[in-house]
Coordinates of C-alpha atoms and ligand atoms in Angstrom, one line a residue:
X185 CA 0.0 0.0 0.0
X186 CA 1.4 3.4 -1.0
X187 CA 0.2 6.2 1.1
X188 CA 0.9 9.9 0.5
X189 CA 0.0 13.3 1.7
X190 CA -1.1 15.7 -1.1
X191 CA -1.7 19.4 -0.7
X192 CA -4.5 20.0 -3.1
X193 CA -7.5 18.6 -4.8
X194 CA -6.1 19.7 -8.2
X195 CA -3.2 17.3 -7.8
X196 CA -5.3 14.2 -7.6
X197 CA -6.3 14.1 -11.2
X198 CA -4.8 10.7 -11.7
X199 CA -6.7 9.0 -8.9
X200 CA -9.4 6.6 -9.9
X201 CA -11.6 8.4 -7.5
X202 CA -11.6 11.3 -5.1
X203 CA -13.7 10.9 -2.0
X204 CA -15.4 14.2 -1.1
X205 CA -17.0 13.9 2.4
X206 CA -19.9 16.2 3.1
X207 CA -21.8 17.3 6.2
X208 CA -25.5 17.1 6.4
X209 CA -27.1 20.5 7.2
X210 CA -30.7 21.7 7.6
X211 CA -30.3 23.1 4.0
X212 CA -28.2 21.4 1.5
X213 CA -25.2 19.1 2.0
X214 CA -21.9 20.9 2.5
X215 CA -18.6 19.5 1.2
X216 CA -15.9 19.5 4.0
X217 CA -13.5 21.4 1.8
X218 CA -14.5 24.1 -0.6
X219 CA -14.7 22.7 -4.1
X220 CA -16.2 24.7 -6.9
X221 CA -16.7 22.1 -9.6
X222 CA -20.2 22.6 -11.0
X223 CA -20.6 18.8 -11.4
X224 CA -20.4 18.4 -7.7
X225 CA -22.7 21.2 -6.8
X226 CA -25.6 19.9 -8.9
X227 CA -26.6 16.9 -6.7
X228 CA -26.3 19.1 -3.6
X229 CA -28.4 21.9 -5.0
X230 CA -31.1 19.5 -6.2
X231 CA -31.1 17.7 -2.9
X232 CA -30.4 14.3 -4.6
X233 CA -27.5 13.9 -2.2
X234 CA -28.2 15.0 1.4
X235 CA -25.1 14.0 3.2
X236 CA -26.6 11.4 5.5
X237 CA -24.3 9.0 7.3
X238 CA -22.8 6.6 4.8
X239 CA -24.8 8.1 1.8
X240 CA -22.8 7.9 -1.4
X241 CA -23.2 9.3 -4.9
X242 CA -20.6 9.1 -7.8
X243 CA -20.3 12.2 -9.9
X244 CA -18.2 12.6 -13.0
X245 CA -16.4 15.9 -13.5
X246 CA -14.3 16.7 -16.6
X247 CA -11.2 17.4 -14.6
X248 CA -11.2 14.1 -12.6
X249 CA -11.9 10.5 -13.3
X250 CA -14.6 10.1 -10.6
X251 CA -15.7 11.9 -7.5
X252 CA -17.5 10.1 -4.7
X253 CA -19.7 12.3 -2.5
X254 CA -19.8 10.7 1.0
X255 CA -22.2 11.7 3.7
X256 CA -20.9 12.1 7.2
X257 CA -24.2 13.1 8.8
X258 CA -24.5 16.3 10.9
X259 CA -21.2 17.8 12.0
X260 CA -22.3 18.0 15.7
X261 CA -23.0 14.3 15.7
X262 CA -19.6 13.3 14.4
X263 CA -17.9 10.4 16.1
X264 CA -15.3 7.7 15.2
X265 CA -18.2 5.3 14.7
X266 CA -19.7 7.6 12.0
X267 CA -16.3 7.9 10.3
X268 CA -15.7 4.2 10.4
X269 CA -19.0 3.4 8.9
X270 CA -19.0 6.1 6.2
X271 CA -15.5 5.3 5.0
X272 CA -16.2 1.6 5.0
X273 CA -19.1 2.2 2.7
X274 CA -16.9 4.5 0.5
X275 CA -14.2 1.9 0.2
X276 CA -16.6 -0.8 -0.7
X277 CA -18.2 1.5 -3.4
X278 CA -14.7 2.3 -4.8
X279 CA -13.7 -1.4 -4.9
X280 CA -17.0 -2.2 -6.7
X281 CA -15.9 0.2 -9.4
X282 CA -12.4 -1.4 -9.4
X283 CA -10.8 1.8 -8.1
X284 CA -7.4 1.0 -6.7
X285 CA -6.0 4.5 -6.5
X286 CA -8.0 6.6 -4.1
X287 CA -7.7 10.2 -3.0
X288 CA -9.5 11.5 0.0
X289 CA -10.3 15.1 1.0
X290 CA -9.7 14.9 4.7
X291 CA -12.1 17.1 6.8
X292 CA -10.7 19.6 9.3
X293 CA -12.0 17.6 12.2
X294 CA -13.4 19.5 15.2
X295 CA -12.3 19.0 18.8
X296 CA -9.1 18.7 20.8
X297 CA -5.9 17.3 19.4
X298 CA -6.5 13.8 20.7
X299 CA -10.0 13.6 19.3
X300 CA -8.8 14.9 16.0
X301 CA -6.1 12.2 15.9
X302 CA -8.7 9.5 16.8
X303 CA -11.0 10.6 14.0
X304 CA -8.2 10.6 11.5
X305 CA -7.1 7.1 12.6
X306 CA -10.6 5.8 12.4
X307 CA -10.9 7.1 8.8
X308 CA -7.7 5.5 7.7
X309 CA -8.3 2.2 9.6
X310 CA -11.8 2.0 8.0
X311 CA -10.4 2.2 4.5
X312 CA -7.8 -0.5 5.2
X313 CA -10.2 -2.8 7.0
X314 CA -12.6 -2.7 4.1
X315 CA -9.7 -3.6 1.8
X316 CA -10.1 -7.3 2.3
X317 CA -11.6 -10.1 0.3
X318 CA -12.3 -13.8 0.9
X319 CA -12.0 -16.0 -1.1
X320 CA -8.8 -14.5 -2.3
X321 CA -9.6 -13.9 -6.0
X322 CA -7.7 -11.5 -8.2
X323 CA -10.3 -8.8 -7.7
X324 CA -8.4 -5.6 -7.4
X325 CA -7.8 -4.1 -4.0
X326 CA -6.8 -0.6 -3.1
X327 CA -3.1 0.0 -3.7
X328 CA -2.7 3.8 -3.5
X329 CA -4.1 6.2 -1.0
X330 CA -3.6 10.0 -1.3
X331 CA -4.8 12.2 1.6
X332 CA -5.5 15.8 0.8
X333 CA -5.0 18.0 3.9
X334 CA -3.0 15.9 6.3
X335 CA 0.4 16.5 7.8
X336 CA 3.5 14.4 7.0
X337 CA 3.6 13.2 10.6
X338 CA 0.2 11.6 10.3
X339 CA 1.8 9.2 7.8
X340 CA 3.8 7.6 10.7
X341 CA 0.7 6.8 12.6
X342 CA -0.8 5.3 9.5
X343 CA 2.1 2.9 9.2
X344 CA 1.4 1.7 12.7
X345 CA -2.3 1.2 12.0
X346 CA -1.4 -0.7 8.9
X347 CA 0.3 -3.3 11.1
X348 CA -2.7 -3.7 13.2
X349 CA -5.0 -4.1 10.2
X350 CA -2.6 -6.7 8.7
X351 CA -3.1 -8.7 11.9
X352 CA -6.9 -8.3 11.7
X353 CA -6.7 -9.7 8.2
X354 CA -4.5 -12.6 9.3
X355 CA -7.2 -13.5 12.0
X356 CA -9.9 -13.3 9.3
X357 CA -7.9 -15.6 7.0
X358 CA -7.4 -18.2 9.7
X359 CA -11.2 -18.3 10.4
X360 CA -12.2 -18.3 6.7
X361 CA -9.8 -21.0 5.6
X362 CA -11.2 -24.5 5.7
X363 CA -10.9 -26.7 8.7
X364 CA -9.0 -29.4 6.7
X365 CA -6.3 -26.8 6.3
X366 CA -6.4 -24.9 9.6
X367 CA -5.6 -27.8 12.0
X368 CA -4.0 -27.5 15.5
X369 CA -0.6 -28.2 13.7
X370 CA -1.3 -25.4 11.3
X371 CA -1.8 -22.9 14.1
X372 CA 1.3 -24.2 15.8
X373 CA 3.3 -23.8 12.6
X374 CA 1.9 -20.3 12.3
X375 CA 3.2 -19.4 15.8
X376 CA 6.6 -20.8 15.0
X377 CA 6.7 -18.9 11.7
X378 CA 5.6 -15.6 13.4
X379 CA 8.4 -16.1 15.9
X380 CA 11.0 -16.7 13.1
X381 CA 9.9 -13.7 11.2
X382 CA 10.0 -11.4 14.2
X383 CA 13.8 -11.6 14.5
X384 CA 13.8 -12.6 18.1
X385 CA 11.0 -10.5 19.5
X386 CA 8.6 -13.4 19.6
X387 CA 9.1 -16.8 21.2
X388 CA 7.0 -19.8 20.3
X389 CA 6.6 -23.0 22.3
X390 CA 4.5 -25.9 21.1
X391 CA 3.4 -28.9 23.2
X392 CA 2.5 -31.9 21.1
X393 CA 0.1 -34.7 22.1
X394 CA 2.8 -36.5 24.1
X395 CA 3.8 -33.3 26.0
X396 CA 0.1 -32.5 26.6
X397 CA -0.3 -36.0 28.1
X398 CA 2.9 -35.7 30.1
X399 CA 1.6 -32.4 31.6
X400 CA -1.7 -34.2 32.4
X401 CA -4.0 -31.7 30.7
X402 CA -6.8 -34.2 31.1
X403 CA -9.6 -32.0 29.7
X404 CA -7.7 -31.0 26.5
X405 CA -6.8 -34.7 26.1
X406 CA -10.5 -35.8 26.6
X407 CA -11.8 -33.5 23.9
X408 CA -9.0 -34.5 21.5
X409 CA -9.5 -38.3 22.0
X410 CA -11.7 -38.7 18.9
X411 CA -9.7 -36.4 16.6
X412 CA -7.8 -37.6 13.6
X413 CA -5.4 -34.8 14.0
X414 CA -3.3 -34.4 17.1
X415 CA -3.9 -31.6 19.6
X416 CA -1.4 -28.8 20.2
X417 CA -0.9 -26.5 23.1
X418 CA 0.7 -23.3 21.7
X419 CA 2.4 -20.5 23.5
X420 CA 3.5 -17.3 21.7
X421 CA 5.3 -14.7 23.9
X422 CA 6.3 -11.1 23.3
X423 CA 8.5 -9.4 25.8
X424 CA 8.5 -5.7 25.0
X425 CA 9.2 -4.6 28.6
X426 CA 11.9 -7.1 29.7
X427 CA 12.6 -5.5 33.1
X428 CA 9.0 -5.5 34.2
X429 CA 6.9 -8.3 35.8
X430 CA 3.7 -7.1 34.2
X431 CA 2.4 -9.9 32.0
X432 CA -0.9 -10.1 30.2
X433 CA -1.8 -13.6 29.1
X434 CA -4.4 -13.9 26.3
X435 CA -6.0 -17.3 26.0
X436 CA -7.8 -18.2 22.8
X437 CA -10.1 -21.1 22.1
X438 CA -8.6 -23.1 19.3
X439 CA -11.3 -25.7 18.4
X440 CA -10.5 -26.0 14.7
X441 CA -13.8 -27.8 14.0
X442 CA -16.7 -28.3 16.4
X443 CA -19.1 -31.0 15.4
X444 CA -20.4 -31.2 19.0
X445 CA -18.8 -34.6 19.4
X446 CA -21.1 -37.5 20.3
X447 CA -23.7 -34.9 21.3
X448 CA -23.7 -34.1 17.6
X449 CA -24.8 -30.7 16.4
X450 CA -27.8 -30.7 14.0
X451 CA -27.6 -29.6 10.4
X452 CA -27.8 -25.9 10.3
X453 CA -25.6 -25.5 13.5
X454 CA -22.4 -27.1 12.3
X455 CA -21.7 -25.4 8.9
X456 CA -19.8 -22.5 10.3
X457 CA -17.9 -24.4 13.0
X458 CA -14.5 -24.0 11.3
X459 CA -14.7 -20.6 13.0
X460 CA -14.6 -22.1 16.5
X461 CA -10.9 -21.2 16.6
X462 CA -11.6 -17.5 16.2
X463 CA -10.4 -16.8 19.7
X464 CA -7.1 -18.5 18.9
X465 CA -6.7 -16.6 15.7
X466 CA -7.3 -13.3 17.5
X467 CA -4.9 -13.9 20.3
X468 CA -2.1 -15.1 18.0
X469 CA -2.7 -12.1 15.6
X470 CA -2.8 -9.7 18.5
X471 CA 0.6 -10.8 19.9
X472 CA 2.0 -10.6 16.4
X473 CA 0.7 -7.1 16.1
X474 CA 2.1 -6.1 19.6
X475 CA 5.5 -7.3 18.4
X476 CA 5.3 -5.5 15.0
X477 CA 4.3 -2.3 16.8
X478 CA 7.0 -2.9 19.4
X479 CA 4.6 -2.1 22.2
X480 CA 6.3 -1.6 25.6
X481 CA 4.4 -4.5 27.3
X482 CA 4.7 -8.2 27.9
X483 CA 2.0 -10.3 26.4
X484 CA 1.6 -14.0 25.7
X485 CA -0.9 -15.9 23.6
X486 CA -1.9 -19.3 24.9
X487 CA -3.9 -21.6 22.6
X488 CA -5.2 -25.0 23.5
X489 CA -6.1 -26.5 20.1
X490 CA -8.0 -29.6 19.0
X491 CA -10.9 -30.7 16.9
X492 CA -14.1 -31.8 18.5
X493 CA -15.3 -34.6 16.3
X494 CA -16.9 -38.1 16.3
X495 CA -14.9 -41.3 16.3
X496 CA -14.9 -44.7 18.1
X497 CA -12.4 -43.0 20.5
X498 CA -14.5 -39.9 21.2
X499 CA -15.0 -38.8 24.8
X500 CA -18.4 -39.6 26.0
X501 CA -21.3 -38.0 28.0
X502 CA -21.1 -39.4 31.5
X503 CA -17.3 -39.8 31.5
X504 CA -15.3 -38.1 34.2
X505 CA -11.9 -36.6 33.6
X506 CA -9.3 -35.0 35.7
X507 CA -8.2 -31.5 34.7
X508 CA -4.6 -30.1 34.8
X509 CA -5.2 -28.6 38.2
X510 CA -6.7 -31.8 39.7
X511 CA -10.4 -30.8 39.4
X512 CA -12.6 -33.7 38.3
X513 CA -15.2 -32.9 35.6
X514 CA -18.2 -34.9 34.6
X515 CA -19.0 -34.6 30.9
X516 CA -22.7 -33.6 30.7
X517 CA -22.4 -32.7 27.1
X518 CA -19.5 -33.2 24.6
X519 CA -20.6 -30.0 22.8
X520 CA -19.5 -27.9 25.8
X521 CA -15.9 -28.6 24.8
X522 CA -14.5 -25.0 24.7
X523 CA -14.7 -24.5 28.5
X524 CA -12.9 -27.8 29.0
X525 CA -9.8 -27.0 26.9
X526 CA -9.8 -23.4 28.2
X527 CA -9.9 -24.6 31.8
X528 CA -6.6 -26.5 31.3
X529 CA -5.1 -23.5 29.6
X530 CA -6.1 -21.2 32.5
X531 CA -4.6 -23.6 35.1
X532 CA -1.4 -24.1 33.0
X533 CA -1.1 -20.3 32.7
X534 CA -1.4 -19.8 36.4
X535 CA 1.1 -22.5 37.3
X536 CA 3.7 -21.7 34.6
X537 CA 3.5 -18.3 33.1
X538 CA 3.3 -15.8 36.0
X539 CA 0.4 -13.8 34.6
X540 CA -0.6 -10.4 36.0
X541 CA -3.9 -10.7 34.3
X542 CA -5.6 -13.3 32.1
X543 CA -8.0 -12.5 29.3
X544 CA -9.6 -15.3 27.4
X545 CA -11.4 -15.0 24.1
X546 CA -13.7 -17.8 23.0
X547 CA -16.6 -18.6 20.7
X548 CA -18.0 -20.3 23.8
X549 CA -21.8 -20.4 23.7
X550 CA -24.7 -20.1 21.4
X551 CA -26.5 -18.6 24.4
X552 CA -24.5 -15.3 24.2
X553 CA -25.6 -14.9 20.6
X554 CA -29.2 -15.2 21.7
X555 CA -28.6 -12.7 24.5
X556 CA -26.7 -10.0 22.6
X557 CA -27.1 -10.8 18.9
X558 CA -24.2 -11.4 16.6
X559 CA -22.8 -7.9 16.6
X560 CA -21.8 -7.8 20.3
X561 CA -19.4 -9.8 22.4
X562 CA -20.1 -10.6 26.1
X563 CA -17.6 -9.6 28.8
X564 CA -17.4 -11.4 32.1
X565 CA -14.8 -10.4 34.7
X566 CA -13.9 -10.8 38.3
X567 CA -12.2 -7.4 38.3
X568 CA -13.7 -3.9 37.9
X569 CA -10.5 -2.2 36.7
X570 CA -10.0 -4.8 34.0
X571 CA -13.6 -4.5 33.0
X572 CA -13.3 -0.8 32.6
X573 CA -10.1 -0.9 30.7
X574 CA -11.5 -3.5 28.3
X575 CA -14.7 -1.5 27.8
X576 CA -12.8 1.6 27.1
X577 CA -10.7 -0.3 24.5
X578 CA -13.9 -1.7 23.0
X579 CA -15.4 1.8 22.8
X580 CA -12.3 3.3 21.2
X581 CA -11.9 0.5 18.7
X582 CA -15.5 0.3 17.7
X583 CA -15.8 -3.4 18.5
X584 CA -18.9 -3.8 20.5
X585 CA -18.8 -5.6 23.8
X586 CA -21.3 -5.7 26.7
X587 CA -20.8 -6.6 30.3
X588 CA -22.5 -9.8 31.6
X589 CA -22.9 -11.0 35.2
X590 CA -20.8 -13.7 36.8
X591 CA -23.8 -14.5 39.0
X592 CA -22.4 -16.7 41.7
X593 CA -25.7 -18.2 42.8
X594 CA -25.8 -20.1 39.5
X595 CA -22.6 -21.9 40.4
X596 CA -24.7 -24.6 42.0
X597 CA -26.1 -25.5 38.6
X598 CA -22.6 -26.9 37.7
X599 CA -22.6 -29.3 40.6
X600 CA -22.1 -33.0 39.8
X601 CA -22.8 -36.1 41.9
X602 CA -19.8 -37.9 40.7
X603 CA -17.2 -35.2 40.2
X604 CA -16.2 -31.7 41.4
X605 CA -18.0 -30.1 38.5
X606 CA -20.2 -30.8 35.5
X607 CA -19.4 -29.0 32.2
X608 CA -23.0 -28.1 31.7
X609 CA -25.9 -26.8 33.9
X610 CA -29.0 -26.5 31.8
X611 CA -30.0 -24.2 29.0
X612 CA -31.1 -21.1 30.9
X613 CA -28.3 -18.6 31.3
X614 CA -26.0 -20.7 29.2
X615 CA -23.4 -18.0 28.6
X616 CA -23.1 -17.2 32.3
X617 CA -22.7 -20.9 33.1
X618 CA -19.9 -21.2 30.6
X619 CA -18.2 -18.2 32.2
X620 CA -18.8 -19.6 35.7
X621 CA -17.2 -22.9 34.7
X622 CA -14.1 -21.1 33.7
X623 CA -14.1 -19.0 36.8
X624 CA -13.7 -22.2 38.9
X625 CA -10.2 -22.5 37.4
X626 CA -9.1 -18.9 38.0
X627 CA -7.5 -18.0 41.3
X628 CA -9.3 -15.3 43.2
X629 CA -6.4 -12.9 43.4
X630 CA -5.8 -12.6 39.7
X631 CA -7.7 -10.2 37.4
X632 CA -9.4 -12.3 34.7
X633 CA -11.8 -11.5 31.9
X634 CA -13.7 -13.8 29.6
X635 CA -14.9 -12.5 26.3
X636 CA -17.5 -14.7 24.7
X637 CA -17.3 -13.7 21.0
X638 CA -19.5 -16.5 19.5
X639 CA -21.6 -13.8 17.9
X640 CA -19.2 -11.2 16.3
X641 CA -16.3 -13.6 15.5
X642 CA -18.2 -15.1 12.5
X643 CA -21.1 -13.5 10.6
X644 CA -23.4 -15.1 8.1
X645 CA -23.7 -11.9 6.3
X646 CA -21.9 -8.6 6.5
X647 CA -23.1 -6.1 9.2
X648 CA -22.1 -2.4 9.1
X649 CA -18.3 -2.5 8.8
X650 CA -18.0 -6.2 9.8
X651 CA -17.4 -8.5 6.8
X652 CA -19.1 -11.8 6.1
X653 CA -17.6 -14.8 7.8
X654 CA -14.3 -14.2 9.7
X655 CA -14.4 -10.8 11.3
X656 CA -11.1 -10.8 13.1
X657 CA -13.0 -9.6 16.2
X658 CA -10.9 -8.5 19.1
X659 CA -7.6 -7.8 17.6
X660 CA -8.0 -4.0 17.6
X661 CA -9.7 -4.1 20.9
X662 CA -6.9 -6.0 22.5
X663 CA -4.2 -3.9 20.9
X664 CA -5.9 -0.8 22.2
X665 CA -6.1 -2.4 25.6
X666 CA -2.3 -3.2 25.5
X667 CA -1.4 0.3 24.3
X668 CA -3.4 2.0 27.1
X669 CA -2.1 -0.4 29.7
X670 CA 1.5 0.2 28.7
X671 CA 1.5 4.0 29.0
Ligands
BES705 N1 -18.7 -23.5 19.6 C1 -19.9 -23.6 20.3 C2 -20.6 -22.3 20.5 C3 -21.0 -21.5 19.3 C4 -22.3 -21.5 18.9 C5 -20.1 -20.7 18.6 C6 -22.8 -20.8 17.9 C7 -20.6 -20.0 17.5 C8 -21.9 -20.0 17.2 C9 -19.7 -24.3 21.6 O1 -18.7 -25.2 21.7 C10 -21.0 -25.0 22.0 O2 -21.3 -25.9 21.2 N2 -21.6 -24.6 23.0 C11 -22.8 -25.2 23.4 C12 -22.8 -25.4 24.9 C13 -23.9 -26.2 25.5 C14 -23.8 -27.6 25.1 C15 -23.9 -26.1 27.0 C16 -24.0 -24.4 23.0 O3 -23.9 -23.1 23.0 O4 -25.0 -24.9 22.6
MN706 MN1 -19.3 -27.2 21.1
ZN707 ZN1 -17.2 -25.0 20.4

């Protein structure tokens, strides 16, 4: 991607399109910079283009290839969210017309310095995030961006944002790619590769099936019993603040395909289950981005990875297994596999990785999708400060997340007559029960958050600026969290 600062509209004649953002006013729409081309003025005068949020109209002027009027809504209502949505729509419209060289008239944003910077970042990030396709055909993507009215120093920040977006795209690819390709070994190879490419900033450790057995991760072993491919336990560490003890551990659910196991999912519920490793994709991509950005923080991705499939060797409802930390668990339902492998990952982290805080990301329950819909992730946490920081990061990144209760009186529902815990406790409040199961494995004195992203990790069809299928949900949120935590 070539990105340049240009000082005038007149100098963008070679661009395939010039995006001209406009405010909506009580009278006619108003371009953000003064442009006196008569071709532009006509749709404004006639009221054909009103400048509503995300409204677009192509106009053809003699002096340029194309112009795209883009509505930003009313100036007083401007927010990063509006910018993200509008520029997402603009980028999609441009790609439809096969425009690969795009110029943008950048508005003089209102507000304080920080607010201005955020709006500009949102604009740039929206264009880059929209510049993605799956399957990867040779459809053209944006290759050139020219910004009219920005400063040279803004370009440095763009470069940083580009690295974050690359990681989002990596997470999307991993989710979108077929499950016969993205296996536990594939994720492990990726971690090793990322470490190699990082020139020493990242360190990858992979436990294979034998090492997992030797470590007695009984729950991860149980889920993987029926799988044709071996499980992997993957650790990818970035140490950006070597002299400090502070250490965020991000645990990602890495179920590379979830059939439900012997409690088989019905037709209609299984087709998208290659996306059940979205948590893993996000934490690996986040740590890769943290290293690329050289963030001053210590962060590790931990990924328990296996398939959950049917075989003569599959683990069975009614079986009891012993977890890594010694807890015995009765299997009430083999489709509640995510919490099992995450439990072992949490205990392993506590015992071996000296975490200051743990954040897990998982496509854990269908119930969270019923509760919040597929645009919003659920946040459960035992710590108010961590909750607040994560919510701030979600707000700033435009990734929607809503707090859910860790209602302790429901813990009794997870009781078992034959073991310390059952992995299910009935249908009601299913997302909370999943979170409470995990909480059992977290020590009380460590801040922990569980993000159930079963909704926004994978979409049947695109929604606002979120693409169809793999969304890469959480990468930007977590990077924002790590940036704020490290300053
Ligand atoms: N991977 C699923 C959750 C899921 C559902 C993700 C829909 C994305 C979209 C998880 O392993 C699962 O099957 N959960 C069960 C738990 C139940 C058996 C307690 C569920 O939600 O039905
Ligand atoms: Mn399942
Ligand atoms: Zn699952």
